[in-house]
Coordinates of C-alpha atoms in Angstrom, one line a residue:
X10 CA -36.3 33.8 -53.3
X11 CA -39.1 36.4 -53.0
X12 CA -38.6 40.1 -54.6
X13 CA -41.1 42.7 -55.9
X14 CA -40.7 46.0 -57.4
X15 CA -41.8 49.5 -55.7
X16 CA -45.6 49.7 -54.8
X17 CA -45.7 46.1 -56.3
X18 CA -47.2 42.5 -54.7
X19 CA -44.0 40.6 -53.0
X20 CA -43.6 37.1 -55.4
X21 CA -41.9 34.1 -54.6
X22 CA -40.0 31.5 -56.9
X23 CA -39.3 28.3 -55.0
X24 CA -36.3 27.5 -56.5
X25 CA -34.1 23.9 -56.6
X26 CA -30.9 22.8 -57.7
X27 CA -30.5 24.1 -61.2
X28 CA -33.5 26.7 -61.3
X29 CA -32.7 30.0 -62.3
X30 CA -34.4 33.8 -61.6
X31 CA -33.6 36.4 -64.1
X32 CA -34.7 40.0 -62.8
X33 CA -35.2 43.1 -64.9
X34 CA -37.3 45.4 -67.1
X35 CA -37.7 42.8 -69.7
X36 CA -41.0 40.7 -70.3
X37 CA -38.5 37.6 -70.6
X38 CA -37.4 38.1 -67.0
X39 CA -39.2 35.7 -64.4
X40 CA -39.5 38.7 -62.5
X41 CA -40.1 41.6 -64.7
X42 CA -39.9 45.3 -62.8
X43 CA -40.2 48.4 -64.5
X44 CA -38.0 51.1 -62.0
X45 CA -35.4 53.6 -62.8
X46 CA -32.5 52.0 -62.7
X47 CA -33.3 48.3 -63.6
X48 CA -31.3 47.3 -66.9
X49 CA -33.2 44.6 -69.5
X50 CA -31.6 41.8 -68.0
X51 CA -30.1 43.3 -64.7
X52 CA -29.4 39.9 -62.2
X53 CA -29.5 36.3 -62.5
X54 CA -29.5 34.1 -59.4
X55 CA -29.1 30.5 -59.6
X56 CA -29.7 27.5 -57.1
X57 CA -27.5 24.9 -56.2
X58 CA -27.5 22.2 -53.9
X59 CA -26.5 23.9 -50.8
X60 CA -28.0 28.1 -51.7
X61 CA -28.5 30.8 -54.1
X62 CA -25.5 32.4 -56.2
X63 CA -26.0 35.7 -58.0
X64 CA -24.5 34.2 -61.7
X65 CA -24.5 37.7 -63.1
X66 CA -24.9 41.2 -62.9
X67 CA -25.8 43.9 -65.8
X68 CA -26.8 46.8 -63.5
X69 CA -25.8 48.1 -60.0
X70 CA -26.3 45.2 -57.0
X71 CA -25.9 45.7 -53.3
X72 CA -25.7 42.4 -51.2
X73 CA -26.7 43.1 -47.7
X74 CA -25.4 46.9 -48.3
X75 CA -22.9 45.7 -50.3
X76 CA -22.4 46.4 -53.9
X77 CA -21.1 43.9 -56.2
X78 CA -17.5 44.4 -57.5
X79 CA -17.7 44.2 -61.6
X80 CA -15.8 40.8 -61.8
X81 CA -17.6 39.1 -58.5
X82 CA -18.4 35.7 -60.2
X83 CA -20.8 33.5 -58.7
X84 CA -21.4 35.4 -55.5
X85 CA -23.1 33.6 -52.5
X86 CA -26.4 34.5 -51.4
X87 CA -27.0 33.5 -47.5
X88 CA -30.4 32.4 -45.9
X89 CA -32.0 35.9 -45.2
X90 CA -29.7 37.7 -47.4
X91 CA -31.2 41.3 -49.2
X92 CA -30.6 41.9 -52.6
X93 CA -31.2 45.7 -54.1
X94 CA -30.7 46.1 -57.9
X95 CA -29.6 49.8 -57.3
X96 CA -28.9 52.2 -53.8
X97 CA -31.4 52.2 -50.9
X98 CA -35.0 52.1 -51.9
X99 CA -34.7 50.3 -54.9
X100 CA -36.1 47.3 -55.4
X101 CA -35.8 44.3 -53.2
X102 CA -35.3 40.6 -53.4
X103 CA -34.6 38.2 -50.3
X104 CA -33.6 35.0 -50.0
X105 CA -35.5 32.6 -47.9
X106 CA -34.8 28.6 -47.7
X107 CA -38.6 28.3 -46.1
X108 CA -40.2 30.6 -49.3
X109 CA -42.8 27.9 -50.5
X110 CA -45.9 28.6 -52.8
X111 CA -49.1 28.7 -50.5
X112 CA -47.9 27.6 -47.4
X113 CA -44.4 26.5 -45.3
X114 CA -42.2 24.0 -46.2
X115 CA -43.5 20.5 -45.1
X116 CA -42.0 17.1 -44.3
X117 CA -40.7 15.4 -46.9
X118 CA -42.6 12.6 -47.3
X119 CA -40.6 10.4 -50.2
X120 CA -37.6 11.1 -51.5
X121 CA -35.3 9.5 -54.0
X122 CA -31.6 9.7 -55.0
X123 CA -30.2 8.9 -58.3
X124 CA -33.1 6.8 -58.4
X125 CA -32.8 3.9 -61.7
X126 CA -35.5 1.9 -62.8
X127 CA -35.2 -0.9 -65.1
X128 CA -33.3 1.1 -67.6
X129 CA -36.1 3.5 -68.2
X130 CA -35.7 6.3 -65.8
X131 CA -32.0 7.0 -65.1
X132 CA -30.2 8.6 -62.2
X133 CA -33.2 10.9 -60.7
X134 CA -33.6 13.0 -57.5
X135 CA -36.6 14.1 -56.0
X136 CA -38.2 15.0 -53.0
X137 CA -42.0 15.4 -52.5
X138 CA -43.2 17.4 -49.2
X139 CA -46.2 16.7 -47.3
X140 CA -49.3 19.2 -48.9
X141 CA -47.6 19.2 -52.3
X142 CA -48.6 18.8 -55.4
X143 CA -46.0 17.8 -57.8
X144 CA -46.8 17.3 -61.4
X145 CA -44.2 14.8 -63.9
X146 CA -44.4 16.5 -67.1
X147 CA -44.1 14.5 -70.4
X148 CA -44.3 13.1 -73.7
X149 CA -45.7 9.1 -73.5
X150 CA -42.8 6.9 -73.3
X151 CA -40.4 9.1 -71.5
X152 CA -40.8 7.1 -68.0
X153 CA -43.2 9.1 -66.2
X154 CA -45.6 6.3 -65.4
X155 CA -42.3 4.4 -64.7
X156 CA -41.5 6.7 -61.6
X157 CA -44.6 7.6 -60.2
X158 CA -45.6 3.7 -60.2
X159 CA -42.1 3.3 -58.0
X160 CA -43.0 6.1 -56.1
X161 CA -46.2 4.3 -55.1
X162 CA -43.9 0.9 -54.5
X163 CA -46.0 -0.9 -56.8
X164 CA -42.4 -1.7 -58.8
X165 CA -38.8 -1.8 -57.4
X166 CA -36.0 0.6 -58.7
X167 CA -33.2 -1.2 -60.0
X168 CA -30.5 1.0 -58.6
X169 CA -30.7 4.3 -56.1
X170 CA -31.9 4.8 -53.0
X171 CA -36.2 5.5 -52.4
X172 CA -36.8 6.3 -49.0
X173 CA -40.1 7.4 -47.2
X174 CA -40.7 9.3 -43.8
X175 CA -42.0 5.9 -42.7
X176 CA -41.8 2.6 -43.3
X177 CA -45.4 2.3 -42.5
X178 CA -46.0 5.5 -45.4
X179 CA -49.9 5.3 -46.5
X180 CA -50.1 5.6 -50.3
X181 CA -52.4 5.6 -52.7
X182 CA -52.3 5.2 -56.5
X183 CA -55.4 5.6 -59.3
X184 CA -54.3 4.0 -62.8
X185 CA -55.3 6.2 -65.8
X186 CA -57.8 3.6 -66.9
X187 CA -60.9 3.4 -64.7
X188 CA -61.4 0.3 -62.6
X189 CA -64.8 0.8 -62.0
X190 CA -67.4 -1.9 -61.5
X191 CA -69.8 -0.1 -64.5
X192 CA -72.7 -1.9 -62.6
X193 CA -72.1 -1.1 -58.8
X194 CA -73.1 2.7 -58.2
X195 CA -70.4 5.2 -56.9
X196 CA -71.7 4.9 -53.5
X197 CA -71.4 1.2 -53.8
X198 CA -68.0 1.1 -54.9
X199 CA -66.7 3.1 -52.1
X200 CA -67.7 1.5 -49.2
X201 CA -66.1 -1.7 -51.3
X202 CA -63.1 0.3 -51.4
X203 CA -63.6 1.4 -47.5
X204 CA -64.0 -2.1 -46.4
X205 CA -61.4 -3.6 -48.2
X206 CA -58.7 -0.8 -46.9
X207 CA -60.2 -1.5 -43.1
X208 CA -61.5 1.9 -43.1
X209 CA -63.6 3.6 -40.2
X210 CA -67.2 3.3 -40.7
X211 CA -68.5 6.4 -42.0
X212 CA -65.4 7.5 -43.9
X213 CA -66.9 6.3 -47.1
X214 CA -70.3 8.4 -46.4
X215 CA -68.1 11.6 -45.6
X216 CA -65.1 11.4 -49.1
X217 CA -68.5 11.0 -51.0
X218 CA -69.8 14.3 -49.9
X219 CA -66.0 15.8 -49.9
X220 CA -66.2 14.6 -53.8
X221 CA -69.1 15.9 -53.8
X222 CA -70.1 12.8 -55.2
X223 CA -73.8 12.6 -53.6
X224 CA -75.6 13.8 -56.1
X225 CA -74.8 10.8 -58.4
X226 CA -73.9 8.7 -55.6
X227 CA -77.2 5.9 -56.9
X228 CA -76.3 6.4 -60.6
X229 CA -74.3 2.8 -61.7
X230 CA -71.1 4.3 -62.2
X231 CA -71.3 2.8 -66.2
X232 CA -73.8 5.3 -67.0
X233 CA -71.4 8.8 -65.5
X234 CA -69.0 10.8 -67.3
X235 CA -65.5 10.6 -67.7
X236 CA -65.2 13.5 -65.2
X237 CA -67.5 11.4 -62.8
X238 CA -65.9 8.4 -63.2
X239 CA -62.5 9.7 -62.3
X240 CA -63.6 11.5 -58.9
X241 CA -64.8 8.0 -57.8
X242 CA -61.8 6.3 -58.5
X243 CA -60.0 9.3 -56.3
X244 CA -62.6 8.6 -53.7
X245 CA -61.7 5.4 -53.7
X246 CA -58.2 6.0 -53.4
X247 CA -59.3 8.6 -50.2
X248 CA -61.0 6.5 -47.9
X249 CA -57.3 4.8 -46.6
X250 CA -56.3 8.3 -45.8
X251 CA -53.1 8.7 -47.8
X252 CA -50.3 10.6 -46.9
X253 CA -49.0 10.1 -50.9
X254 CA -52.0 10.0 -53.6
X255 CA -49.9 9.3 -56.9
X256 CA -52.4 9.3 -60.0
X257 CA -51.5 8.7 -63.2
X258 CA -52.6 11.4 -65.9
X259 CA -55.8 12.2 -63.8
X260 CA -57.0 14.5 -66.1
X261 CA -56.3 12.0 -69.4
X262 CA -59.4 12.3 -71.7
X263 CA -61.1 15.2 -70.2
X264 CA -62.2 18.3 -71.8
X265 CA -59.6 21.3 -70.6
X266 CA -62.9 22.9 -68.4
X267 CA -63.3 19.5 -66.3
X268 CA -59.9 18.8 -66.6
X269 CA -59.3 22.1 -64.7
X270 CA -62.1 21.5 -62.5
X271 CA -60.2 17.9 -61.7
X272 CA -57.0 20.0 -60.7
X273 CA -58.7 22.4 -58.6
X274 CA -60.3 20.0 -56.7
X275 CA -56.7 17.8 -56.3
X276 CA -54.8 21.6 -55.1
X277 CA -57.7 22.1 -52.9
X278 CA -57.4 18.6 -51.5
X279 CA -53.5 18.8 -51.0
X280 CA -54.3 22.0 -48.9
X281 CA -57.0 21.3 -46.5
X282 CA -56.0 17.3 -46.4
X283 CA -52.1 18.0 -46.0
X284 CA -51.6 15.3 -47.7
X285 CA -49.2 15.2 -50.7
X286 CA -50.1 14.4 -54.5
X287 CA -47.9 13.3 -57.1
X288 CA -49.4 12.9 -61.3
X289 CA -48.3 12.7 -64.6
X290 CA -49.1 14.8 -67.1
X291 CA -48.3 15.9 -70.8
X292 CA -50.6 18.6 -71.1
X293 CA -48.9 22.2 -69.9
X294 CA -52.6 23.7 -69.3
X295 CA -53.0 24.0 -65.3
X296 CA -49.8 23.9 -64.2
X297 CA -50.0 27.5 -61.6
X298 CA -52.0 25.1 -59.7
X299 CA -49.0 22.8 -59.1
X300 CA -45.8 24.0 -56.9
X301 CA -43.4 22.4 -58.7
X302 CA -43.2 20.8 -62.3
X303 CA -40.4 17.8 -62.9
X304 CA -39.8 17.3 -66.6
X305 CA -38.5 13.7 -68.2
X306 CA -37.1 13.5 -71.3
X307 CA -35.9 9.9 -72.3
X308 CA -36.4 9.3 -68.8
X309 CA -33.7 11.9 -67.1
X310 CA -34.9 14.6 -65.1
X311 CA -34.4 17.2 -67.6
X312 CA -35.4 20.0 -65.3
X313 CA -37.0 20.6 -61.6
X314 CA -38.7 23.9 -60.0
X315 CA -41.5 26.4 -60.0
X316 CA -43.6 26.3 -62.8
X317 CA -43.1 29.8 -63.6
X318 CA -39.5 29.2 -63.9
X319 CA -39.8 25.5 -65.9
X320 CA -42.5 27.1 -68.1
X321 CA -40.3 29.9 -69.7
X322 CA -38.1 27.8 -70.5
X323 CA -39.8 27.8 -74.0
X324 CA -36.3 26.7 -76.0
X325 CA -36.2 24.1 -73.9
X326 CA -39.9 23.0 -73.9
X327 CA -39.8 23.0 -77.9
X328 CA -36.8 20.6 -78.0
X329 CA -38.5 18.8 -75.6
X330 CA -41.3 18.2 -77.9
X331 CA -44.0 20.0 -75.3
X332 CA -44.2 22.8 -76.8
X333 CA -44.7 23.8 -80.3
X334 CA -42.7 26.6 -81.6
X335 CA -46.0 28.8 -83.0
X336 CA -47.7 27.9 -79.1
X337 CA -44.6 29.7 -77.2
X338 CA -46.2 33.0 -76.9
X339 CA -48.9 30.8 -74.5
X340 CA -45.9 30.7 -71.8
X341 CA -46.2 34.8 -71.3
X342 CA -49.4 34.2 -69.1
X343 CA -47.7 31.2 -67.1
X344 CA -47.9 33.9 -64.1
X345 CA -52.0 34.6 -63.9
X346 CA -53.1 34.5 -60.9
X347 CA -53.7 30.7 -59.5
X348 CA -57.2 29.4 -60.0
X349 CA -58.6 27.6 -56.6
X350 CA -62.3 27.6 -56.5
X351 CA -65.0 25.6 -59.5
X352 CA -66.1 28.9 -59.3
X353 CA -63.3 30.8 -60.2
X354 CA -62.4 28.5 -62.9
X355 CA -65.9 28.9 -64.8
X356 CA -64.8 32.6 -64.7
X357 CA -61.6 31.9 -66.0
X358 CA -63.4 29.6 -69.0
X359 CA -65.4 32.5 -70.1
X360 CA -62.1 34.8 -70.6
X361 CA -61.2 35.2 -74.4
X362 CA -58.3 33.0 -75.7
X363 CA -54.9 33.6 -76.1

């Protein structure tokens, strides 16, 4: 759904099976709007499987001119539908099925059902589209290297159905340890990787510039930082030209500046490549670069969506063990505005903390 108050920015929550938008004057409200007439908590719309129902209703609500009778339950919301939280003029939310993050909806490129594997991850679903970026969120030993190593086929699911747009589906996966040769230099490694993947010749030259990767391109790669070291390893990955790039917590051991500077580079590669990325993470930091967060717990799919709407969950994230009670407050700024550019991310370093 998208919905903004009067004078205010239009914002959209891509929403899933189980998400959940909560409108009003309150800063707890996914989408807080200060306008005569809004109560704390006014509406509530839920997804399920096949639309949007408005689950509740505090305040006046007219659905496509219509207002809400005081005991309508669970009241449908159609593709297109226009939802006012008071008479004409107020504000206005709509409901859209193609109401993505940053671009339209794409082909789905993988997507599992009550996927099972080896008794670690149980009964998942999941769908990742073509210029996504789709981050598993974590603690170690809850099965998130589990699924995105299936979701690269490197192992077999033991029960549920895995299907990709193509049987011939390019894919690409980058370990969290380094496989480096520490004596070969980056640009050596590459073409390695280039001419073992049958690679054009050339397309090793041009990811090491799209890396930007050049300037260290003669250094052995023993000798370059961790932040280095894991941009070679993703150029590597690159130069088969993968529809799916699965990386497994690509940011693991960085500082939180280059691990940001890691993430921008993997949004900004989604985007312009079209290509769709799927990591693991534990770490909460970067996530508005992401459009949607999945969540295992003792390896069930906890919870699915926007990472506005995951990230508020802050009950949730504490019992979760991702969140620690005295951090919660850190959620209220899960709505700045996404970081895309190295540059603006050196801005965003120099900002005081929270």
């Amino acid at each position: 759904i998208e919905g903004a108050g009067p004078g205010e920015p239009v914002r959209r929550f891509p929403m899933r099976g189980g998400d959940r938008v909560r409108i009003g004057r309150s800063s707890q409200c996914e989408l807080a709007i200060e306008a005569e007439g809004v109560q704390r908590f006014h509406l509530e719309v839920h997804a399920e499987a096949d639309g949007c129902l408005v689950t509740r209703a505090e305040g006046e609500v007219h659905v496509d001119g219509r207002p809400l009778a005081e005991d309508d339950r669970e009241v449908p919301l159609p593709d297109g539908a226009e939802v006012r939280l008071a008479r004409t003029g107020g504000p206005l939310l709509r409901v859209s099925r193609l109401a993505r993050r940053g671009h339209e909806a794409g082909e789905v490129l993988v997507e599992a059902r009550g996927l099972s594997i080896g008794g670690i991850v149980h009964d998942a679903d999941l769908a990742v589209a073509r210029g996504e970026v789709l981050a598993i969120l974590g603690r170690s030993g809850h099965g998130k290297t589990t699924l995105l190593t299936c979701l690269a086929r490197l192992i077999e699911p033991s029960g549920g159905e895995l299907r990709f747009a193509s049987d011939a589906a390019r894919l690409a996966y980058v370990p969290q340890a380094d496989t480096l040769f520490p004596e070969l230099t980056p640009r050596q490694f590459v073409h390695y990787a280039a001419r073992i993947q049958g690679a054009p010749p050339g397309s090793a030259a041009s990811i090491l510039a799209e890396m930007e990767i050049t300037p260290f391109a003669d250094r052995p790669c023993g000798r370059l930082s961790g932040g280095q070291r894991r941009r070679v390893s993703i150029a590597a990955a690159l130069v088969g030209s993968p529809e799916i790039l699965c990386l497994d917590e690509p940011d693991s051991g960085l500082d939180p500046f280059h691990s940001g500077e890691l993430m921008v580079r993997l949004r900004n590669l989604a985007d312009r490549r079209r290509i769709a990325i799927v990591l693991t993470t534990h770490s909460l930091l970067h996530q508005n670069l992401m459009d949607r967060v999945l969540v295992l717990h003792e390896g069930a799919l906890a919870a699915e969506g926007a990472p506005a709407t995951v990230l508020r969950r802050t009950d949730d994230l504490a019992s979760w063990q991702l969140l620690a009670p005295d951090l919660i407050r850190i959620a209220e700024h899960w709505d700045a505005p996404p970081v895309r550019t190295v540059e603006e991310l050196a801005a965003w370093a120099g900002a005081p903390a929270i």
